[in-house]
Amino acid sequence: MITVASMGKESRATNLAETEVHPVDVETISESIDLVLSMQMSTSTREDMDGSTPVILGHLNQLLDEDLGAAEDEDVRELLHRGRKLVDYTSRPTAETPSFGAFIYLRDAVHLTRRLLWIYTQRNGLGAP
């Protein structure tokens, strides 16, 4: 957080993250998706799941902010709606959520992220992820 002051005006706080534009890194998102999809319930720890969840949700949030053609496509609107519900804090697993529930949530998030990434690559003329 940086505080910016002007003479005769009140100081205001500016968060640099709000002003920076980060392009969608298809390769990094694809690698994160592949990593989560390789996880198995029987061999993954809750720590593994809890560590992967914010990464996938970060990618999902980034894709939710992109123009994916929701104005023209009802299916895309539905996917975006589902994505917003998934990233909502009230939908996320808590410490009390059983490992199975955390695993299912993570898988739902990664599958939706993969679908939105595919739509993103198609709309932008990029190779399939």
Short mmCIF file of N, CA and C in Angstrom, two decimals:
data_model
loop_
_atom_site.label_atom_id
_atom_site.label_comp_id
_atom_site.label_asym_id
_atom_site.label_seq_id
_atom_site.Cartn_x
_atom_site.Cartn_y
_atom_site.Cartn_z
N MET A 1 0.85 -1.16 0.00
CA MET A 1 0.00 0.00 0.00
C MET A 1 0.89 1.23 0.00
N ILE A 2 0.62 2.17 -0.87
CA ILE A 2 1.39 3.40 -0.97
C ILE A 2 0.46 4.55 -0.62
N THR A 3 0.96 5.49 0.19
CA THR A 3 0.17 6.67 0.51
C THR A 3 0.63 7.80 -0.38
N VAL A 4 -0.32 8.43 -1.07
CA VAL A 4 -0.03 9.53 -1.97
C VAL A 4 -0.60 10.80 -1.36
N ALA A 5 0.24 11.83 -1.25
CA ALA A 5 -0.23 13.08 -0.66
C ALA A 5 -0.05 14.21 -1.67
N SER A 6 -1.00 15.11 -1.69
CA SER A 6 -0.92 16.31 -2.52
C SER A 6 -1.03 17.51 -1.60
N MET A 7 -0.37 18.60 -1.96
CA MET A 7 -0.44 19.80 -1.13
C MET A 7 -1.86 20.30 -1.07
N GLY A 8 -2.32 20.56 0.13
CA GLY A 8 -3.65 21.11 0.31
C GLY A 8 -4.77 20.10 0.15
N LYS A 9 -4.44 18.86 -0.09
CA LYS A 9 -5.47 17.83 -0.26
C LYS A 9 -5.23 16.72 0.75
N GLU A 10 -6.28 16.00 1.03
CA GLU A 10 -6.18 14.86 1.92
C GLU A 10 -5.34 13.77 1.29
N SER A 11 -4.54 13.04 2.10
CA SER A 11 -3.81 11.91 1.53
C SER A 11 -4.79 10.80 1.21
N ARG A 12 -4.40 10.05 0.22
CA ARG A 12 -5.23 8.90 -0.14
C ARG A 12 -4.32 7.71 -0.33
N ALA A 13 -4.83 6.54 -0.04
CA ALA A 13 -4.07 5.31 -0.20
C ALA A 13 -4.38 4.72 -1.55
N THR A 14 -3.35 4.30 -2.24
CA THR A 14 -3.52 3.68 -3.55
C THR A 14 -2.89 2.31 -3.51
N ASN A 15 -3.64 1.33 -3.88
CA ASN A 15 -3.12 -0.04 -3.95
C ASN A 15 -2.62 -0.27 -5.36
N LEU A 16 -1.31 -0.51 -5.50
CA LEU A 16 -0.73 -0.70 -6.83
C LEU A 16 -1.35 -1.86 -7.58
N ALA A 17 -1.77 -2.89 -6.88
CA ALA A 17 -2.35 -4.05 -7.54
C ALA A 17 -3.62 -3.68 -8.31
N GLU A 18 -4.31 -2.65 -7.87
CA GLU A 18 -5.54 -2.25 -8.55
C GLU A 18 -5.25 -1.56 -9.89
N THR A 19 -4.06 -1.01 -10.05
CA THR A 19 -3.77 -0.27 -11.26
C THR A 19 -2.98 -1.09 -12.27
N GLU A 20 -2.41 -2.19 -11.88
CA GLU A 20 -1.62 -3.01 -12.79
C GLU A 20 -2.53 -3.95 -13.58
N VAL A 21 -2.20 -4.15 -14.84
CA VAL A 21 -2.94 -5.07 -15.69
C VAL A 21 -2.07 -6.30 -15.90
N HIS A 22 -2.61 -7.44 -15.58
CA HIS A 22 -1.89 -8.70 -15.73
C HIS A 22 -2.57 -9.53 -16.81
N PRO A 23 -1.86 -9.78 -17.91
CA PRO A 23 -2.47 -10.59 -18.96
C PRO A 23 -2.66 -12.04 -18.49
N VAL A 24 -3.59 -12.70 -19.11
CA VAL A 24 -3.86 -14.10 -18.78
C VAL A 24 -2.68 -14.93 -19.28
N ASP A 25 -2.06 -15.67 -18.38
CA ASP A 25 -0.93 -16.54 -18.72
C ASP A 25 -1.49 -17.95 -18.91
N VAL A 26 -1.81 -18.27 -20.16
CA VAL A 26 -2.46 -19.54 -20.49
C VAL A 26 -1.61 -20.72 -20.05
N GLU A 27 -0.31 -20.63 -20.25
CA GLU A 27 0.58 -21.75 -19.89
C GLU A 27 0.60 -22.00 -18.39
N THR A 28 0.71 -20.95 -17.60
CA THR A 28 0.74 -21.11 -16.14
C THR A 28 -0.59 -21.66 -15.63
N ILE A 29 -1.69 -21.13 -16.15
CA ILE A 29 -3.00 -21.63 -15.72
C ILE A 29 -3.16 -23.09 -16.11
N SER A 30 -2.74 -23.45 -17.31
CA SER A 30 -2.83 -24.84 -17.76
C SER A 30 -2.02 -25.76 -16.86
N GLU A 31 -0.82 -25.32 -16.47
CA GLU A 31 0.02 -26.13 -15.58
C GLU A 31 -0.65 -26.30 -14.22
N SER A 32 -1.24 -25.26 -13.69
CA SER A 32 -1.94 -25.35 -12.40
C SER A 32 -3.12 -26.31 -12.50
N ILE A 33 -3.86 -26.22 -13.60
CA ILE A 33 -4.99 -27.11 -13.81
C ILE A 33 -4.51 -28.56 -13.86
N ASP A 34 -3.47 -28.82 -14.65
CA ASP A 34 -2.95 -30.19 -14.76
C ASP A 34 -2.49 -30.73 -13.42
N LEU A 35 -1.85 -29.87 -12.62
CA LEU A 35 -1.37 -30.30 -11.31
C LEU A 35 -2.54 -30.72 -10.42
N VAL A 36 -3.60 -29.93 -10.40
CA VAL A 36 -4.75 -30.26 -9.56
C VAL A 36 -5.47 -31.50 -10.10
N LEU A 37 -5.59 -31.60 -11.41
CA LEU A 37 -6.27 -32.77 -11.97
C LEU A 37 -5.49 -34.06 -11.75
N SER A 38 -4.20 -33.95 -11.48
CA SER A 38 -3.42 -35.15 -11.18
C SER A 38 -3.56 -35.58 -9.71
N MET A 39 -4.13 -34.72 -8.90
CA MET A 39 -4.33 -35.05 -7.48
C MET A 39 -5.41 -36.12 -7.35
N GLN A 40 -5.20 -37.02 -6.42
CA GLN A 40 -6.20 -38.04 -6.13
C GLN A 40 -6.61 -37.91 -4.67
N MET A 41 -7.86 -38.15 -4.42
CA MET A 41 -8.38 -38.03 -3.06
C MET A 41 -7.62 -38.95 -2.11
N SER A 42 -7.29 -40.14 -2.55
CA SER A 42 -6.67 -41.12 -1.66
C SER A 42 -5.21 -40.80 -1.33
N THR A 43 -4.55 -40.00 -2.15
CA THR A 43 -3.13 -39.73 -1.90
C THR A 43 -2.83 -38.26 -1.63
N SER A 44 -3.81 -37.38 -1.74
CA SER A 44 -3.59 -35.95 -1.51
C SER A 44 -3.94 -35.60 -0.07
N THR A 45 -3.12 -34.76 0.51
CA THR A 45 -3.40 -34.32 1.88
C THR A 45 -4.31 -33.09 1.84
N ARG A 46 -4.92 -32.81 2.94
CA ARG A 46 -5.76 -31.60 3.04
C ARG A 46 -4.89 -30.37 2.82
N GLU A 47 -3.65 -30.43 3.26
CA GLU A 47 -2.72 -29.32 3.06
C GLU A 47 -2.49 -29.08 1.56
N ASP A 48 -2.35 -30.17 0.80
CA ASP A 48 -2.19 -30.05 -0.66
C ASP A 48 -3.41 -29.36 -1.27
N MET A 49 -4.59 -29.79 -0.85
CA MET A 49 -5.83 -29.22 -1.38
C MET A 49 -5.95 -27.75 -1.00
N ASP A 50 -5.71 -27.45 0.27
CA ASP A 50 -5.83 -26.08 0.74
C ASP A 50 -4.78 -25.17 0.10
N GLY A 51 -3.63 -25.71 -0.25
CA GLY A 51 -2.61 -24.93 -0.93
C GLY A 51 -2.93 -24.66 -2.39
N SER A 52 -3.60 -25.59 -3.03
CA SER A 52 -3.95 -25.45 -4.45
C SER A 52 -5.19 -24.60 -4.67
N THR A 53 -6.08 -24.57 -3.70
CA THR A 53 -7.35 -23.86 -3.88
C THR A 53 -7.16 -22.37 -4.18
N PRO A 54 -6.36 -21.62 -3.41
CA PRO A 54 -6.23 -20.19 -3.74
C PRO A 54 -5.57 -19.94 -5.10
N VAL A 55 -4.70 -20.83 -5.52
CA VAL A 55 -4.07 -20.68 -6.83
C VAL A 55 -5.13 -20.80 -7.93
N ILE A 56 -5.93 -21.84 -7.85
CA ILE A 56 -6.98 -22.05 -8.85
C ILE A 56 -8.01 -20.93 -8.79
N LEU A 57 -8.39 -20.51 -7.60
CA LEU A 57 -9.37 -19.42 -7.48
C LEU A 57 -8.81 -18.12 -8.03
N GLY A 58 -7.50 -17.90 -7.90
CA GLY A 58 -6.88 -16.72 -8.49
C GLY A 58 -6.99 -16.75 -10.00
N HIS A 59 -6.72 -17.91 -10.58
CA HIS A 59 -6.86 -18.06 -12.03
C HIS A 59 -8.31 -17.89 -12.46
N LEU A 60 -9.21 -18.49 -11.70
CA LEU A 60 -10.64 -18.38 -12.01
C LEU A 60 -11.08 -16.93 -11.94
N ASN A 61 -10.68 -16.22 -10.89
CA ASN A 61 -11.03 -14.80 -10.77
C ASN A 61 -10.52 -14.00 -11.95
N GLN A 62 -9.31 -14.28 -12.38
CA GLN A 62 -8.74 -13.56 -13.51
C GLN A 62 -9.57 -13.80 -14.77
N LEU A 63 -9.97 -15.04 -14.99
CA LEU A 63 -10.78 -15.35 -16.17
C LEU A 63 -12.18 -14.75 -16.08
N LEU A 64 -12.72 -14.66 -14.87
CA LEU A 64 -14.04 -14.05 -14.70
C LEU A 64 -14.03 -12.58 -15.08
N ASP A 65 -12.86 -11.95 -15.00
CA ASP A 65 -12.74 -10.53 -15.35
C ASP A 65 -12.54 -10.29 -16.84
N GLU A 66 -12.34 -11.34 -17.60
CA GLU A 66 -12.11 -11.22 -19.04
C GLU A 66 -13.43 -11.17 -19.79
N ASP A 67 -13.38 -10.59 -20.99
CA ASP A 67 -14.54 -10.60 -21.88
C ASP A 67 -14.57 -11.95 -22.59
N LEU A 68 -15.45 -12.81 -22.13
CA LEU A 68 -15.54 -14.15 -22.69
C LEU A 68 -16.76 -14.33 -23.59
N GLY A 69 -17.44 -13.24 -23.89
CA GLY A 69 -18.58 -13.31 -24.80
C GLY A 69 -19.90 -13.59 -24.13
N ALA A 70 -20.02 -13.24 -22.87
CA ALA A 70 -21.25 -13.51 -22.14
C ALA A 70 -22.45 -12.78 -22.73
N ALA A 71 -22.21 -11.63 -23.34
CA ALA A 71 -23.31 -10.87 -23.92
C ALA A 71 -23.99 -11.62 -25.05
N GLU A 72 -23.21 -12.46 -25.74
CA GLU A 72 -23.76 -13.17 -26.89
C GLU A 72 -24.08 -14.63 -26.61
N ASP A 73 -23.66 -15.16 -25.48
CA ASP A 73 -23.74 -16.60 -25.28
C ASP A 73 -24.29 -16.94 -23.89
N GLU A 74 -25.45 -17.53 -23.88
CA GLU A 74 -26.11 -17.92 -22.63
C GLU A 74 -25.28 -18.93 -21.84
N ASP A 75 -24.62 -19.87 -22.54
CA ASP A 75 -23.80 -20.88 -21.85
C ASP A 75 -22.63 -20.22 -21.12
N VAL A 76 -22.02 -19.22 -21.74
CA VAL A 76 -20.92 -18.51 -21.09
C VAL A 76 -21.44 -17.75 -19.88
N ARG A 77 -22.60 -17.12 -20.01
CA ARG A 77 -23.19 -16.42 -18.85
C ARG A 77 -23.39 -17.38 -17.69
N GLU A 78 -23.87 -18.58 -17.98
CA GLU A 78 -24.09 -19.57 -16.92
C GLU A 78 -22.77 -19.98 -16.28
N LEU A 79 -21.73 -20.18 -17.09
CA LEU A 79 -20.42 -20.54 -16.54
C LEU A 79 -19.87 -19.42 -15.65
N LEU A 80 -20.03 -18.18 -16.08
CA LEU A 80 -19.57 -17.05 -15.28
C LEU A 80 -20.34 -16.96 -13.97
N HIS A 81 -21.62 -17.21 -14.03
CA HIS A 81 -22.45 -17.21 -12.82
C HIS A 81 -21.96 -18.28 -11.84
N ARG A 82 -21.71 -19.47 -12.36
CA ARG A 82 -21.20 -20.56 -11.52
C ARG A 82 -19.84 -20.20 -10.93
N GLY A 83 -19.00 -19.56 -11.75
CA GLY A 83 -17.68 -19.16 -11.28
C GLY A 83 -17.76 -18.15 -10.15
N ARG A 84 -18.64 -17.18 -10.29
CA ARG A 84 -18.79 -16.17 -9.22
C ARG A 84 -19.29 -16.81 -7.93
N LYS A 85 -20.16 -17.79 -8.05
CA LYS A 85 -20.64 -18.49 -6.86
C LYS A 85 -19.51 -19.27 -6.20
N LEU A 86 -18.66 -19.90 -7.01
CA LEU A 86 -17.55 -20.69 -6.46
C LEU A 86 -16.53 -19.82 -5.73
N VAL A 87 -16.22 -18.65 -6.26
CA VAL A 87 -15.20 -17.82 -5.63
C VAL A 87 -15.74 -17.04 -4.43
N ASP A 88 -17.04 -16.99 -4.28
CA ASP A 88 -17.64 -16.32 -3.13
C ASP A 88 -17.15 -16.98 -1.85
N TYR A 89 -16.74 -16.17 -0.89
CA TYR A 89 -16.18 -16.69 0.36
C TYR A 89 -17.14 -17.63 1.09
N THR A 90 -18.43 -17.41 0.94
CA THR A 90 -19.39 -18.27 1.66
C THR A 90 -19.48 -19.66 1.06
N SER A 91 -18.96 -19.83 -0.17
CA SER A 91 -19.00 -21.14 -0.82
C SER A 91 -17.74 -21.96 -0.60
N ARG A 92 -16.70 -21.31 -0.13
CA ARG A 92 -15.40 -21.98 -0.01
C ARG A 92 -15.35 -22.91 1.19
N PRO A 93 -14.54 -23.95 1.08
CA PRO A 93 -14.38 -24.86 2.23
C PRO A 93 -13.76 -24.13 3.41
N THR A 94 -14.13 -24.55 4.59
CA THR A 94 -13.55 -24.00 5.82
C THR A 94 -12.74 -25.11 6.49
N ALA A 95 -12.13 -24.80 7.60
CA ALA A 95 -11.35 -25.79 8.34
C ALA A 95 -12.25 -26.95 8.79
N GLU A 96 -13.52 -26.68 8.95
CA GLU A 96 -14.47 -27.72 9.40
C GLU A 96 -14.97 -28.59 8.24
N THR A 97 -14.74 -28.17 7.02
CA THR A 97 -15.19 -28.94 5.86
C THR A 97 -14.38 -30.23 5.79
N PRO A 98 -15.05 -31.37 5.65
CA PRO A 98 -14.31 -32.63 5.51
C PRO A 98 -13.41 -32.59 4.27
N SER A 99 -12.34 -33.34 4.30
CA SER A 99 -11.39 -33.37 3.18
C SER A 99 -12.08 -33.69 1.86
N PHE A 100 -13.04 -34.60 1.89
CA PHE A 100 -13.76 -34.95 0.67
C PHE A 100 -14.45 -33.73 0.08
N GLY A 101 -15.09 -32.93 0.94
CA GLY A 101 -15.77 -31.72 0.48
C GLY A 101 -14.80 -30.71 -0.11
N ALA A 102 -13.63 -30.56 0.52
CA ALA A 102 -12.61 -29.65 0.00
C ALA A 102 -12.09 -30.13 -1.35
N PHE A 103 -11.95 -31.45 -1.48
CA PHE A 103 -11.47 -32.03 -2.73
C PHE A 103 -12.48 -31.80 -3.85
N ILE A 104 -13.74 -32.03 -3.57
CA ILE A 104 -14.80 -31.84 -4.58
C ILE A 104 -14.88 -30.37 -4.98
N TYR A 105 -14.80 -29.47 -4.01
CA TYR A 105 -14.83 -28.03 -4.31
C TYR A 105 -13.66 -27.66 -5.24
N LEU A 106 -12.47 -28.14 -4.91
CA LEU A 106 -11.28 -27.84 -5.71
C LEU A 106 -11.46 -28.38 -7.13
N ARG A 107 -11.97 -29.58 -7.26
CA ARG A 107 -12.18 -30.17 -8.58
C ARG A 107 -13.22 -29.37 -9.38
N ASP A 108 -14.30 -28.96 -8.72
CA ASP A 108 -15.30 -28.13 -9.40
C ASP A 108 -14.67 -26.83 -9.91
N ALA A 109 -13.87 -26.21 -9.06
CA ALA A 109 -13.22 -24.95 -9.43
C ALA A 109 -12.25 -25.15 -10.59
N VAL A 110 -11.50 -26.24 -10.56
CA VAL A 110 -10.51 -26.47 -11.62
C VAL A 110 -11.20 -26.81 -12.95
N HIS A 111 -12.28 -27.56 -12.90
CA HIS A 111 -13.00 -27.88 -14.14
C HIS A 111 -13.60 -26.62 -14.76
N LEU A 112 -14.15 -25.76 -13.94
CA LEU A 112 -14.72 -24.52 -14.44
C LEU A 112 -13.62 -23.60 -14.98
N THR A 113 -12.50 -23.55 -14.28
CA THR A 113 -11.36 -22.75 -14.75
C THR A 113 -10.89 -23.26 -16.10
N ARG A 114 -10.82 -24.56 -16.27
CA ARG A 114 -10.39 -25.14 -17.54
C ARG A 114 -11.36 -24.77 -18.67
N ARG A 115 -12.65 -24.82 -18.40
CA ARG A 115 -13.63 -24.47 -19.43
C ARG A 115 -13.53 -23.00 -19.82
N LEU A 116 -13.38 -22.12 -18.81
CA LEU A 116 -13.26 -20.70 -19.10
C LEU A 116 -11.94 -20.38 -19.81
N LEU A 117 -10.88 -21.09 -19.48
CA LEU A 117 -9.61 -20.89 -20.17
C LEU A 117 -9.74 -21.29 -21.64
N TRP A 118 -10.43 -22.37 -21.90
CA TRP A 118 -10.65 -22.80 -23.28
C TRP A 118 -11.43 -21.72 -24.04
N ILE A 119 -12.48 -21.18 -23.44
CA ILE A 119 -13.26 -20.12 -24.08
C ILE A 119 -12.37 -18.90 -24.33
N TYR A 120 -11.55 -18.55 -23.35
CA TYR A 120 -10.63 -17.43 -23.50
C TYR A 120 -9.69 -17.64 -24.69
N THR A 121 -9.10 -18.81 -24.79
CA THR A 121 -8.17 -19.06 -25.89
C THR A 121 -8.88 -19.03 -27.24
N GLN A 122 -10.10 -19.53 -27.31
CA GLN A 122 -10.85 -19.52 -28.57
C GLN A 122 -11.20 -18.09 -28.99
N ARG A 123 -11.63 -17.28 -28.03
CA ARG A 123 -12.02 -15.88 -28.33
C ARG A 123 -10.83 -15.04 -28.74
N ASN A 124 -9.65 -15.41 -28.29
CA ASN A 124 -8.46 -14.61 -28.55
C ASN A 124 -7.54 -15.23 -29.60
N GLY A 125 -8.02 -16.26 -30.27
CA GLY A 125 -7.26 -16.87 -31.35
C GLY A 125 -5.97 -17.53 -30.90
N LEU A 126 -5.96 -18.03 -29.67
CA LEU A 126 -4.78 -18.71 -29.14
C LEU A 126 -4.94 -20.21 -29.30
N GLY A 127 -3.86 -20.94 -29.20
CA GLY A 127 -3.94 -22.39 -29.27
C GLY A 127 -4.69 -22.94 -28.06
N ALA A 128 -5.27 -24.09 -28.23
CA ALA A 128 -6.02 -24.73 -27.14
C ALA A 128 -5.07 -24.98 -25.97
N PRO A 129 -5.57 -24.76 -24.75
CA PRO A 129 -4.72 -24.98 -23.57
C PRO A 129 -4.40 -26.44 -23.35
#
